[in-house]
Short mmCIF file of C-alpha atoms in Angstrom, two decimals:
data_model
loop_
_atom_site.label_atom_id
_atom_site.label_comp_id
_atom_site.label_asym_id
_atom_site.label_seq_id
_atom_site.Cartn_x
_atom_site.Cartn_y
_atom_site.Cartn_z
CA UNK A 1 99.39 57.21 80.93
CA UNK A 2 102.22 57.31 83.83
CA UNK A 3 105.18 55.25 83.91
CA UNK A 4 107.71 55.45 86.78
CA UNK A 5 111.06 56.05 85.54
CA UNK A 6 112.77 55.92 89.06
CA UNK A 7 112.46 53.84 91.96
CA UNK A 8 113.59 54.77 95.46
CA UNK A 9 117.04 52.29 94.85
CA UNK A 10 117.45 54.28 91.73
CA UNK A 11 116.86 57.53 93.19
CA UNK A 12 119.09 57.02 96.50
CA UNK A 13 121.65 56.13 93.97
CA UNK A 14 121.29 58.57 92.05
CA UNK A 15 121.20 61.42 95.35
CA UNK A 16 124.72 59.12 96.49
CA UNK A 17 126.08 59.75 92.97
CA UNK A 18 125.14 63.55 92.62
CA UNK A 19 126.61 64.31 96.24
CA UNK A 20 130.20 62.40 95.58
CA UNK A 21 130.43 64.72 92.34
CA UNK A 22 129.68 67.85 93.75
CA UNK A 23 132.02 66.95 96.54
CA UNK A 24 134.43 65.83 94.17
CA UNK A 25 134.15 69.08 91.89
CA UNK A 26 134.63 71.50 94.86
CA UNK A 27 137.34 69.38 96.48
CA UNK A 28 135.46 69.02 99.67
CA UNK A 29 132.40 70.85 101.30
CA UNK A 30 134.81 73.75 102.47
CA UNK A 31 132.85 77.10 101.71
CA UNK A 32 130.25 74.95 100.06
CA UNK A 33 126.81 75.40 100.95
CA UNK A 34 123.50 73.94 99.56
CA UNK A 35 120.08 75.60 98.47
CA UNK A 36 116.56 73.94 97.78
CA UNK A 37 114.55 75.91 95.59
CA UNK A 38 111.14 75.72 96.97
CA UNK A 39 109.23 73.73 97.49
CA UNK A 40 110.44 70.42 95.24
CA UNK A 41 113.88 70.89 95.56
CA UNK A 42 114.29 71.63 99.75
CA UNK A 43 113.67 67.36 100.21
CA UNK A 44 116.46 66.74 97.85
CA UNK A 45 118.68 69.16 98.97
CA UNK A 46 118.14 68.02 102.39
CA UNK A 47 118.70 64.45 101.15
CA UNK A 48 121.96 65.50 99.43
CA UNK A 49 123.15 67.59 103.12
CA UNK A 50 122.91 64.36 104.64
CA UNK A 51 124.76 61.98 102.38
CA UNK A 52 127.49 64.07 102.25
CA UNK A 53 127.79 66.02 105.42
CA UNK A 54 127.12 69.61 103.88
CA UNK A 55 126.15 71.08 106.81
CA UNK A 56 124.97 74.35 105.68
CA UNK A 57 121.66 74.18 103.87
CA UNK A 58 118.70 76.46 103.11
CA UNK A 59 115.79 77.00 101.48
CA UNK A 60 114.58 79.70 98.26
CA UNK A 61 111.80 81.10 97.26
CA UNK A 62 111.36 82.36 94.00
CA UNK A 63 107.92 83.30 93.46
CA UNK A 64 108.66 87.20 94.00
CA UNK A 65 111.34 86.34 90.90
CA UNK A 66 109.21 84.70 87.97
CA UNK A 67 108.88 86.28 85.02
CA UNK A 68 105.70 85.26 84.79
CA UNK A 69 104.15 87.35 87.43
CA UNK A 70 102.46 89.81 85.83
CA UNK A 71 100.92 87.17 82.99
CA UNK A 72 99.63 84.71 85.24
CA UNK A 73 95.90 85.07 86.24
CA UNK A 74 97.05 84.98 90.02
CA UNK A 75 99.80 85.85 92.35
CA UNK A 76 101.66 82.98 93.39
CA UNK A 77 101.75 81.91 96.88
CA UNK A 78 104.89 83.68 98.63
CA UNK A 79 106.80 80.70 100.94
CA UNK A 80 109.24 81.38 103.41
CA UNK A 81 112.75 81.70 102.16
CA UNK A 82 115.50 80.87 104.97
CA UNK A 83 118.56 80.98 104.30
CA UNK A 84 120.70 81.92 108.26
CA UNK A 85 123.96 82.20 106.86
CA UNK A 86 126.35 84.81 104.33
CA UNK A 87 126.36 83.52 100.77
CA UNK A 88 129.49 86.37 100.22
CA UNK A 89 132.24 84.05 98.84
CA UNK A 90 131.00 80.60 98.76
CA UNK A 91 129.99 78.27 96.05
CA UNK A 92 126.40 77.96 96.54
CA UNK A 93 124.87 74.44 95.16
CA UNK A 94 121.23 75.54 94.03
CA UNK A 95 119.08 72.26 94.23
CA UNK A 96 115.90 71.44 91.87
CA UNK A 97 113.87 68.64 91.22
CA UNK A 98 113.20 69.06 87.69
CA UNK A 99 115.22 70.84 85.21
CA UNK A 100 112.41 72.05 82.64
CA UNK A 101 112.87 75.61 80.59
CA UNK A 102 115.09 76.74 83.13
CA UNK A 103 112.94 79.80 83.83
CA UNK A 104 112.88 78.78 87.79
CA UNK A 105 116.43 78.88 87.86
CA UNK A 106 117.14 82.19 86.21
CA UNK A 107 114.76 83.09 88.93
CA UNK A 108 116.48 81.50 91.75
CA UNK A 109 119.87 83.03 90.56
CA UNK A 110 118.45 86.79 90.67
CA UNK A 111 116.71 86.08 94.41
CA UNK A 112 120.54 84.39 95.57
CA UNK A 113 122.06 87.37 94.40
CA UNK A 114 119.69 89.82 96.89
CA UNK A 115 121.22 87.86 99.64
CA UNK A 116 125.19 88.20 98.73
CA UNK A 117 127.90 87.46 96.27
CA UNK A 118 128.70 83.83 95.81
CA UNK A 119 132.06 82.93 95.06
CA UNK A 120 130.26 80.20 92.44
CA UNK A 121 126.57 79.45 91.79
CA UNK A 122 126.57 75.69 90.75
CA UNK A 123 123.34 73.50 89.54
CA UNK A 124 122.06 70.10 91.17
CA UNK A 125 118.89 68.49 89.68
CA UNK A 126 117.45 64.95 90.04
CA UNK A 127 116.15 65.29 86.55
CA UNK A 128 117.10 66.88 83.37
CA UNK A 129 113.89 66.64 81.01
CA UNK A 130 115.34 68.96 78.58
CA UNK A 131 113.24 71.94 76.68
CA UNK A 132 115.33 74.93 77.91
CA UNK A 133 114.02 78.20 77.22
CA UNK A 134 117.27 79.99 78.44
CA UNK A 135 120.97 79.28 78.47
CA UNK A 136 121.03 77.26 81.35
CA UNK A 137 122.64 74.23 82.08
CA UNK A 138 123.26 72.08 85.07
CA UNK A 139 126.38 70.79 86.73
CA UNK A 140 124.83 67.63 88.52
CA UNK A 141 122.19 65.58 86.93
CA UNK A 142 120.55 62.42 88.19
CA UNK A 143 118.73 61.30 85.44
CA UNK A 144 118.19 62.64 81.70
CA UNK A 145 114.92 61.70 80.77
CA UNK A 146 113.34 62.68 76.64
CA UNK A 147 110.30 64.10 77.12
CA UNK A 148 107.33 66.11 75.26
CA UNK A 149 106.56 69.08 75.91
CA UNK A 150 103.47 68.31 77.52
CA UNK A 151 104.40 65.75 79.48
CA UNK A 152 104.64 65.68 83.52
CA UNK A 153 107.51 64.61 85.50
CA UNK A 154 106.21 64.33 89.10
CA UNK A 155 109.28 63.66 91.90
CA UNK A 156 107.81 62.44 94.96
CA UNK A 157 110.60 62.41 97.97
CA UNK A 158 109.89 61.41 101.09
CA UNK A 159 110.98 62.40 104.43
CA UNK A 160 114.48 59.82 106.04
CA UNK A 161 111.22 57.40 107.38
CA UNK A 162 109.73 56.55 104.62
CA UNK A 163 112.53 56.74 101.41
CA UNK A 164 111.07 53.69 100.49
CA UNK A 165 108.14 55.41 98.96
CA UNK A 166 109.90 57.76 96.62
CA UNK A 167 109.87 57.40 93.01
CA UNK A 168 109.64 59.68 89.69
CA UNK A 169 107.01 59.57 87.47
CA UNK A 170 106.33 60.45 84.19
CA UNK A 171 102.80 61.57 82.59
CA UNK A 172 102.14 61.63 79.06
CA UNK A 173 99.91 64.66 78.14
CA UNK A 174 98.39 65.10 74.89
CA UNK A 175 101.10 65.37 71.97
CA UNK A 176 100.52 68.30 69.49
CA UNK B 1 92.61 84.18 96.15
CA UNK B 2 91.44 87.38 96.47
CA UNK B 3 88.00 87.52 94.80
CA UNK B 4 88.23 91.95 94.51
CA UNK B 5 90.74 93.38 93.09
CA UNK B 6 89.72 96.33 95.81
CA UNK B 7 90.39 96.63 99.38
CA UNK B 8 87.78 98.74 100.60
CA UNK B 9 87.12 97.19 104.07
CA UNK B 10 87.55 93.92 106.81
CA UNK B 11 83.83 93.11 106.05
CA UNK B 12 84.16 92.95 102.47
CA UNK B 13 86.69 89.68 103.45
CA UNK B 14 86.21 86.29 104.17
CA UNK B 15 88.62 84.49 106.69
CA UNK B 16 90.14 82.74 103.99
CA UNK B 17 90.89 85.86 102.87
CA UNK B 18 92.09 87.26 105.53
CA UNK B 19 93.96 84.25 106.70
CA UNK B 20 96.34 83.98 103.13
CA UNK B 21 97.16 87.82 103.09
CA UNK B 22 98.30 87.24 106.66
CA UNK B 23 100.26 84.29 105.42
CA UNK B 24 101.82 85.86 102.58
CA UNK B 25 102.50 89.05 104.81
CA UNK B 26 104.77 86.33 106.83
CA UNK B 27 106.97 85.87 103.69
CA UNK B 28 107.21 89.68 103.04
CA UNK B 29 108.32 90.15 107.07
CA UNK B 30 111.03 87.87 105.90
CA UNK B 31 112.37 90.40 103.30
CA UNK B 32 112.28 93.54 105.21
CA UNK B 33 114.85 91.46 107.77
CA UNK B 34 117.14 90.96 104.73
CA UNK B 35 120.28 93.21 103.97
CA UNK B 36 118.31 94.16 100.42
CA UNK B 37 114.71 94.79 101.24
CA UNK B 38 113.82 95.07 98.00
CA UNK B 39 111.93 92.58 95.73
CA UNK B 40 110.87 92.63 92.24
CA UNK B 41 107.00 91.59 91.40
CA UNK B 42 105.84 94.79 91.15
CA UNK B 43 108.27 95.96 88.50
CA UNK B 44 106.41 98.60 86.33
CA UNK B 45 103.49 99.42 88.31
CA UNK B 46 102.59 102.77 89.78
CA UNK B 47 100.92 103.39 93.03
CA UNK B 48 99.66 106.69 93.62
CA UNK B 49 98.38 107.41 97.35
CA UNK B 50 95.64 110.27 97.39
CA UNK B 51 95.31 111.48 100.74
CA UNK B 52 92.71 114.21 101.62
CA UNK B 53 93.33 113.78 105.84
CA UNK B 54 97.28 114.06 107.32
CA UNK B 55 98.56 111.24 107.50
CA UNK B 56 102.47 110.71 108.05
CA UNK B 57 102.95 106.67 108.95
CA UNK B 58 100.28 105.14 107.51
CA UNK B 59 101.08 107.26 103.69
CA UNK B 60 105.07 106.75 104.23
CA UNK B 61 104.00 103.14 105.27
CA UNK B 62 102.63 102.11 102.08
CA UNK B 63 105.15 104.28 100.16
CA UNK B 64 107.94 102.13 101.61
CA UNK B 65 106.02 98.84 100.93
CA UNK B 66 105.51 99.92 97.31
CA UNK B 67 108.86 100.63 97.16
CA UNK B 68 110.07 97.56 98.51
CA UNK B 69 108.36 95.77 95.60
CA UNK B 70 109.88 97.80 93.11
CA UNK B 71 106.90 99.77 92.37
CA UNK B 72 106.54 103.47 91.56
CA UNK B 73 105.46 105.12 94.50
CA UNK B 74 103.60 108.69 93.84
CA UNK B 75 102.46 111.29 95.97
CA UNK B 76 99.40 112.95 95.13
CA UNK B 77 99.52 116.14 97.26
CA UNK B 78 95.51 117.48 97.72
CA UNK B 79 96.48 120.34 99.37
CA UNK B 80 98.50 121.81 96.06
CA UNK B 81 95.97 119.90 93.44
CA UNK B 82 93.34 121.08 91.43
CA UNK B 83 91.06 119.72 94.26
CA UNK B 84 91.16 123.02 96.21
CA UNK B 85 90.65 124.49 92.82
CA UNK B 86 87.48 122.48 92.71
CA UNK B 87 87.77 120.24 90.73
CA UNK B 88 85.08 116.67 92.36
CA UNK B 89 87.34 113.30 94.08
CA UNK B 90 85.98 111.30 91.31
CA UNK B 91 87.55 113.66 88.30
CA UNK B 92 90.63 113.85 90.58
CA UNK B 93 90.19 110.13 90.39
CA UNK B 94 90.35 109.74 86.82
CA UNK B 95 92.99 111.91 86.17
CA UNK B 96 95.27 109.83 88.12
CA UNK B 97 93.63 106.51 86.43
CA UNK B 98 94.46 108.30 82.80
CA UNK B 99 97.91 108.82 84.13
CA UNK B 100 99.00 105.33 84.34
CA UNK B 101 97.96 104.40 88.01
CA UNK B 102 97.86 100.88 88.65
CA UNK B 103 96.75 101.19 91.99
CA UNK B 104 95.47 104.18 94.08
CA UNK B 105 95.58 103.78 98.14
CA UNK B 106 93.06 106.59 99.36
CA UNK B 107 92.24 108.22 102.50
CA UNK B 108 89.17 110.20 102.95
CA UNK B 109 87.45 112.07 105.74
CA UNK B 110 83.84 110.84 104.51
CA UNK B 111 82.75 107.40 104.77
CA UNK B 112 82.38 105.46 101.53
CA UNK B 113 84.56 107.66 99.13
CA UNK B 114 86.81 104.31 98.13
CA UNK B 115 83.36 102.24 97.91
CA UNK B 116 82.38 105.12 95.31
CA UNK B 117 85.54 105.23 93.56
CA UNK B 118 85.99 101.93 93.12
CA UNK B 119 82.42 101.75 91.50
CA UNK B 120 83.79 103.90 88.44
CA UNK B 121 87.57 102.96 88.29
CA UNK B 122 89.16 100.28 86.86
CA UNK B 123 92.28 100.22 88.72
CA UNK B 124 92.93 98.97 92.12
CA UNK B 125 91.63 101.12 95.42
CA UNK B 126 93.20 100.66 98.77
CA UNK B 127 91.17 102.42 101.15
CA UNK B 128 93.85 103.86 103.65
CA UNK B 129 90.90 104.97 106.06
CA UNK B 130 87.73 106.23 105.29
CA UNK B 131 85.71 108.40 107.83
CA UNK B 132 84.52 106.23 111.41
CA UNK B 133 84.17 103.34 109.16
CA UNK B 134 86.79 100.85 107.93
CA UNK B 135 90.96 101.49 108.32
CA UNK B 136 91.57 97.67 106.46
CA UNK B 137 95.17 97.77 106.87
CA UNK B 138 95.55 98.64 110.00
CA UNK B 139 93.33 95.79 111.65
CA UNK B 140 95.39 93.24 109.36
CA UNK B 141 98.50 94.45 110.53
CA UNK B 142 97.17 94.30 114.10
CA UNK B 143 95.82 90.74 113.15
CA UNK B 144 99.49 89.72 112.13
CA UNK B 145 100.80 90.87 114.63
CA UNK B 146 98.23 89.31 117.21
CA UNK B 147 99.22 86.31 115.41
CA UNK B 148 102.82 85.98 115.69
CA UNK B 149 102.40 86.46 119.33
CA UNK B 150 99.51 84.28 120.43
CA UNK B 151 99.51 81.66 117.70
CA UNK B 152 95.64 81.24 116.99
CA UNK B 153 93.51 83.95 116.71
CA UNK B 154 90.57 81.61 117.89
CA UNK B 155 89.72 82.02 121.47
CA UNK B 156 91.06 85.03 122.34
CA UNK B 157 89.85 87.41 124.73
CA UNK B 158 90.67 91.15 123.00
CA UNK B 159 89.54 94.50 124.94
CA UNK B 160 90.02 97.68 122.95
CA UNK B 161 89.99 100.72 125.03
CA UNK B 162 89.02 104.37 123.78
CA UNK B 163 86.97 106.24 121.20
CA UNK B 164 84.95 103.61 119.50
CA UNK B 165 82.66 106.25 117.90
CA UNK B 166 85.30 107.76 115.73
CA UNK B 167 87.36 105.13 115.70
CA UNK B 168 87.52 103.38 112.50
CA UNK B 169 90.32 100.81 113.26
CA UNK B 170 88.08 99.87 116.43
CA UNK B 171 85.66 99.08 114.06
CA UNK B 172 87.69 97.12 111.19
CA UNK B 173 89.75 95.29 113.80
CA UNK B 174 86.09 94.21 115.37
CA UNK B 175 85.03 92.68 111.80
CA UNK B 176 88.52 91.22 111.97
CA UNK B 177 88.71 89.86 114.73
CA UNK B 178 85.73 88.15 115.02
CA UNK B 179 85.72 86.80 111.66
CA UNK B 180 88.67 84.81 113.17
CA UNK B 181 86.84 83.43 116.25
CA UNK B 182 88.13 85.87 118.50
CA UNK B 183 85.71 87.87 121.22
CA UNK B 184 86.33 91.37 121.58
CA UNK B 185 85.72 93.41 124.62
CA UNK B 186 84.81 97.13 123.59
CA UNK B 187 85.68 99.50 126.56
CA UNK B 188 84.82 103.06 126.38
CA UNK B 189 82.87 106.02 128.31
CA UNK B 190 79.35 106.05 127.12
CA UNK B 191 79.71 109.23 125.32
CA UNK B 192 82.30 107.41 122.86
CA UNK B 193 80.06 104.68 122.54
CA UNK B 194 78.61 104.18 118.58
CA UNK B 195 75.11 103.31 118.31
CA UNK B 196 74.19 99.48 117.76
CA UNK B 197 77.72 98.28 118.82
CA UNK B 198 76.67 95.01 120.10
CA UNK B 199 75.54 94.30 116.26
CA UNK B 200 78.73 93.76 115.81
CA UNK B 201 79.51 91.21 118.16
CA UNK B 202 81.38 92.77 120.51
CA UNK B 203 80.65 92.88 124.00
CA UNK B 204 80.46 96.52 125.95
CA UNK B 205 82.53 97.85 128.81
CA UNK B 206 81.93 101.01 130.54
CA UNK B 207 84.28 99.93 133.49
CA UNK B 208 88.06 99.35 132.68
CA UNK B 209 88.46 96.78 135.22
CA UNK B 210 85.99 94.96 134.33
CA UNK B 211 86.55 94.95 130.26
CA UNK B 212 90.44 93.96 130.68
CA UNK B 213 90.21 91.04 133.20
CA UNK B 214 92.01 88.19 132.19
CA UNK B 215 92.21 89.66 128.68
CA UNK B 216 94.89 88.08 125.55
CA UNK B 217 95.11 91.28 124.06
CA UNK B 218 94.67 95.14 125.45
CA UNK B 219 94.51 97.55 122.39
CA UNK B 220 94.13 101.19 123.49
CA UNK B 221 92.89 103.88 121.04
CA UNK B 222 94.12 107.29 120.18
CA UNK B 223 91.56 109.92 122.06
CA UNK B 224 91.15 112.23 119.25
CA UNK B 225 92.13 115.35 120.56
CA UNK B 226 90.63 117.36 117.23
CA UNK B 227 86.74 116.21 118.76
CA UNK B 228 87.53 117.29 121.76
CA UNK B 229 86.02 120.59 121.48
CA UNK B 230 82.19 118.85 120.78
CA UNK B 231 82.11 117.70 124.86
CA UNK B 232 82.40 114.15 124.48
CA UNK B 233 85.14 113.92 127.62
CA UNK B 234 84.91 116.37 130.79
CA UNK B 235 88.58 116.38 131.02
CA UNK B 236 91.84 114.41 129.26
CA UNK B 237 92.72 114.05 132.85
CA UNK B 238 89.21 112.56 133.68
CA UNK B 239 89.43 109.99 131.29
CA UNK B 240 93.03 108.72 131.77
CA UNK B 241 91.88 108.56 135.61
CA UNK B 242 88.50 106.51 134.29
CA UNK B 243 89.84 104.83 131.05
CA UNK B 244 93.71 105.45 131.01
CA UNK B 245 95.64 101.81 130.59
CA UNK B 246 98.38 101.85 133.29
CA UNK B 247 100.39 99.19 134.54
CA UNK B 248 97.96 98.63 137.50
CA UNK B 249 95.08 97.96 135.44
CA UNK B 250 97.27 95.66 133.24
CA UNK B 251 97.74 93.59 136.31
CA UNK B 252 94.03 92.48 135.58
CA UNK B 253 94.86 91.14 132.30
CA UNK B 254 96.52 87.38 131.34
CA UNK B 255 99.98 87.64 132.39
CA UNK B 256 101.13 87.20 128.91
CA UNK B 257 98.55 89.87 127.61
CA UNK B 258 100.37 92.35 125.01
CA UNK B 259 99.45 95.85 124.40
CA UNK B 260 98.82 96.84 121.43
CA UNK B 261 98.56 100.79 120.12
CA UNK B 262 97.75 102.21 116.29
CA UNK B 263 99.52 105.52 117.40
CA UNK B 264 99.86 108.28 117.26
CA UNK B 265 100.03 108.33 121.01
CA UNK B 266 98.76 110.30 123.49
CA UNK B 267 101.22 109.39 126.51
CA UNK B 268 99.06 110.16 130.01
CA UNK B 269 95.71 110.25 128.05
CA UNK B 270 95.00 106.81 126.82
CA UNK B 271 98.10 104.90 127.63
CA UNK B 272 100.96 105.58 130.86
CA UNK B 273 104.24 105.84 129.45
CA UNK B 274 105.68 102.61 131.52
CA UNK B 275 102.85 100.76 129.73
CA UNK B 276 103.75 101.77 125.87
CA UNK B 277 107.30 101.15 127.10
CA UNK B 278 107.25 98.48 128.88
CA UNK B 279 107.92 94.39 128.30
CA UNK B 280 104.39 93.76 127.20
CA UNK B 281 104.11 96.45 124.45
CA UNK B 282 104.31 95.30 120.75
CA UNK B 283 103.38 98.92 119.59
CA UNK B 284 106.90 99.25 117.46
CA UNK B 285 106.37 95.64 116.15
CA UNK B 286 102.93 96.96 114.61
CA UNK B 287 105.27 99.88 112.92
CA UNK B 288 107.42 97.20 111.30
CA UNK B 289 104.79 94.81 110.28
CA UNK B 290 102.33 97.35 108.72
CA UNK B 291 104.61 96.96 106.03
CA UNK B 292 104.85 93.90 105.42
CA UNK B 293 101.15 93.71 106.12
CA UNK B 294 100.65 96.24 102.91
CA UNK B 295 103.53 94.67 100.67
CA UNK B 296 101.14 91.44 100.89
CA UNK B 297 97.73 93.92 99.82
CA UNK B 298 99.77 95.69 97.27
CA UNK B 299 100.97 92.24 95.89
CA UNK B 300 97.65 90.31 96.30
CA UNK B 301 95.82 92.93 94.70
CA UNK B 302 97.92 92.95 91.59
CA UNK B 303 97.51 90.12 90.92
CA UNK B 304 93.72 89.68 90.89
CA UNK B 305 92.12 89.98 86.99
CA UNK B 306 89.01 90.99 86.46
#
């Protein structure tokens, strides 16, 4: 069973809402940079740059950082991380999709720090679906959403064409 | 993706294969241009390289790979080992498997000896070279770094100059290549030529001119000065007049051609200095991406179960 819990309005309100906050918070974008954690949260983050003129953006990969990677059956796929600018004394906005056990993000902090010291590390996430595994929280949410364990939340953003599209879905999976 | 946990040779692959440790090679590039070149999958593991030929770039390149993914990178030195005391590879093996190895990267002077280990270990072998038959490594680094220059790998015209016989990067980067669609020209006096070459798929040059027209890619071989004693070449000076790749002979090739080397080299036997040091070499580009090129084996074959 799927339900859609947000449609593109909701979710371009949502992005608006989330990028006047973190602007807001930080008093302005000065020293303020944004990073998509591959590969769900690189649309947002994008989407976020562009709402609020934070010019300097880039892109993480984490896979190198799970903590996973020597119990899962196969490596996962390494993805370019680009990041063409000094993190050394900025606040650096990490971006995710989904905020699950929080394992990805613990991830994403260790790989930031191999590039510099941020001033600040803050956390942006279209969804919160609770279930943390770790003490992580995040500073911008665009949606809480109760969920099962099992459950799915699929995001799908689309490029600036075709916003129209998006939407955020939820799957039921079998309940234990 | 891989389906061995072993890399014993280019013809063991498929291009799928090939084509994702390329890929994720491309991510580890990324890393080694970073201020920390270090990353952490490989926490805990130990890679032990056994080495029974000298070998300084290709051992200190997969040290430094290892390293780079935070694995434990030991030396196993034959020369001061209970090998010279006697003792056979495959007990020498097995010691190092009882010591904790997670992965052993071997280079032998026999053909086979990482097929054979392989067969009775049950951690991971790199073969680092074996004999005249398979150098793995080395053709995928050349293969990356082919890439990154020429986009597809499909198409292209490749002429590799030298000692085919003994050469055993001539003969993985020949499964390589044309496993990825590209034609290789094989150019070498008919001394150095290995019996049932064209088997391969590679067409035969015994004329320089002829082999590097309009060429993508010119890769010239080391002349292994160690054979030269068994007759194989009249002179070094004969065959850098006959077979030597100089900037004239380049002429003959695409204009955008690169030249590729696996060094060591020879400067005046196989390749003119103005050539290795010139616009169109990518010879110190192969340096830097052999390790990225083994960071991506090292992590690949961690990861594979079985």
């Amino acid at each position: 069973m799927s339900i859609e819990i947000l449609n593109s309005k909701e979710i371009e309100n949502a992005i608006t809402r989330i990028t006047h906050e973190i602007i807001e918070k930080n008093g302005g974008t000065k020293a303020l940079c944004l990073i998509g954690i591959q590969r769900g949260g690189v649309l947002l983050a994008e989407r976020i740059s562009r709402a609020g003129s934070i010019d300097e953006i880039g892109s993480l990969d984490i896979s190198l950082y799970r903590d996973d990677i020597n119990i899962k059956n196969e490596q996962p796929v390494v993805r370019a991380t680009d990041i063409k600018f000094s993190l050394n004394g900025k606040t650096v906005v990490l971006v995710d999709d989904v905020l699950f056990t929080g394992r990805s993000i613990r991830a994403a902090m260790d790989a930031l720090i191999d590039f510099g010291r941020p001033a600040k590390i803050q956390l942006a996430v279209l969804i919160d679906r609770g279930h943390r595994e770790l003490p992580i929280r995040a500073d911008y949410v665009g949606k809480n959403i109760p969920t099962t364990f099992n459950d799915t939340v699929e995001v799908r953003l689309h490029g600036h064409g075709s916003k129209d599209n998006d939407s955020v879905i939820l799957i039921r999976g079998n309940s234990k | 993706m891989l389906k061995s946990k072993h890399l014993l040779g280019i013809k063991e692959l498929t291009p799928e294969e090939i084509y994702h440790i390329l890929d994720t090679a491309s991510g580890f590039k990324d890393v080694l241009m970073r201020d920390i070149k270090k990353v952490p999958p490989l926490r805990g593991k130990t890679v032990v390289s056994l080495f029974f030929e000298p070998s300084t770039r290709t051992r200190t390149s997969f040290a430094l790979a290892a390293k780079r993914l935070s694995a434990d990178d030991v030396n196993f030195s034959v020369s001061s080992s209970s090998v010279v005391k006697g003792e056979s590879i495959l007990d020498t093996a097995l010691t190092i498997q009882s010591l904790g190895a997670d992965l052993m990267i071997i280079r032998h002077s026999s053909s086979g000896v990482p097929h054979y280990l392989s067969r009775s270990l049950n951690i991971s072998v790199v073969n680092a070279g074996d004999g005249s038959n398979e150098h793995p490594t080395q053709a995928l680094l050349d293969l990356f770094t082919i890439r990154s220059h020429k986009k597809d790998i499909k198409g292209l015209e490749v002429a590799i100059i030298g000692d085919i016989a003994h050469s055993r990067v001539a003969k993985s980067n020949i499964y390589g290549l044309t496993k990825l669609g590209a034609r290789v020209r094989v150019i070498c006096p008919p001394t150095l030529m290995p019996a049932g070459l064209e088997k391969l798929g590679a067409d035969v040059f015994h004329n320089i001119d002829e082999g590097i027209k309009g060429a993508d890619v010119v890769m010239a071989l080391r002349i292994q000065l160690e054979r030269q004693s068994k007759g194989f070449l009249p002179s070094l000076k004969e065959y850098f007049n006959l077979y030597g790749l100089t900037g004239e002979r380049m002429k003959l090739a695409k204009k955008d051609a690169i030249v590729m080397h696996p060094g060591p080299m020879n400067r005046g036997v196989e390749i003119a200095s103005d050539v290795a040091d010139g616009p169109q070499s990518v010879i110190l580009e192969q340096v830097t991406n052999g390790i990225a090129v083994r960071m991506a084996v090292l992590y690949l074959l961690s990861g594979v179960k079985q």
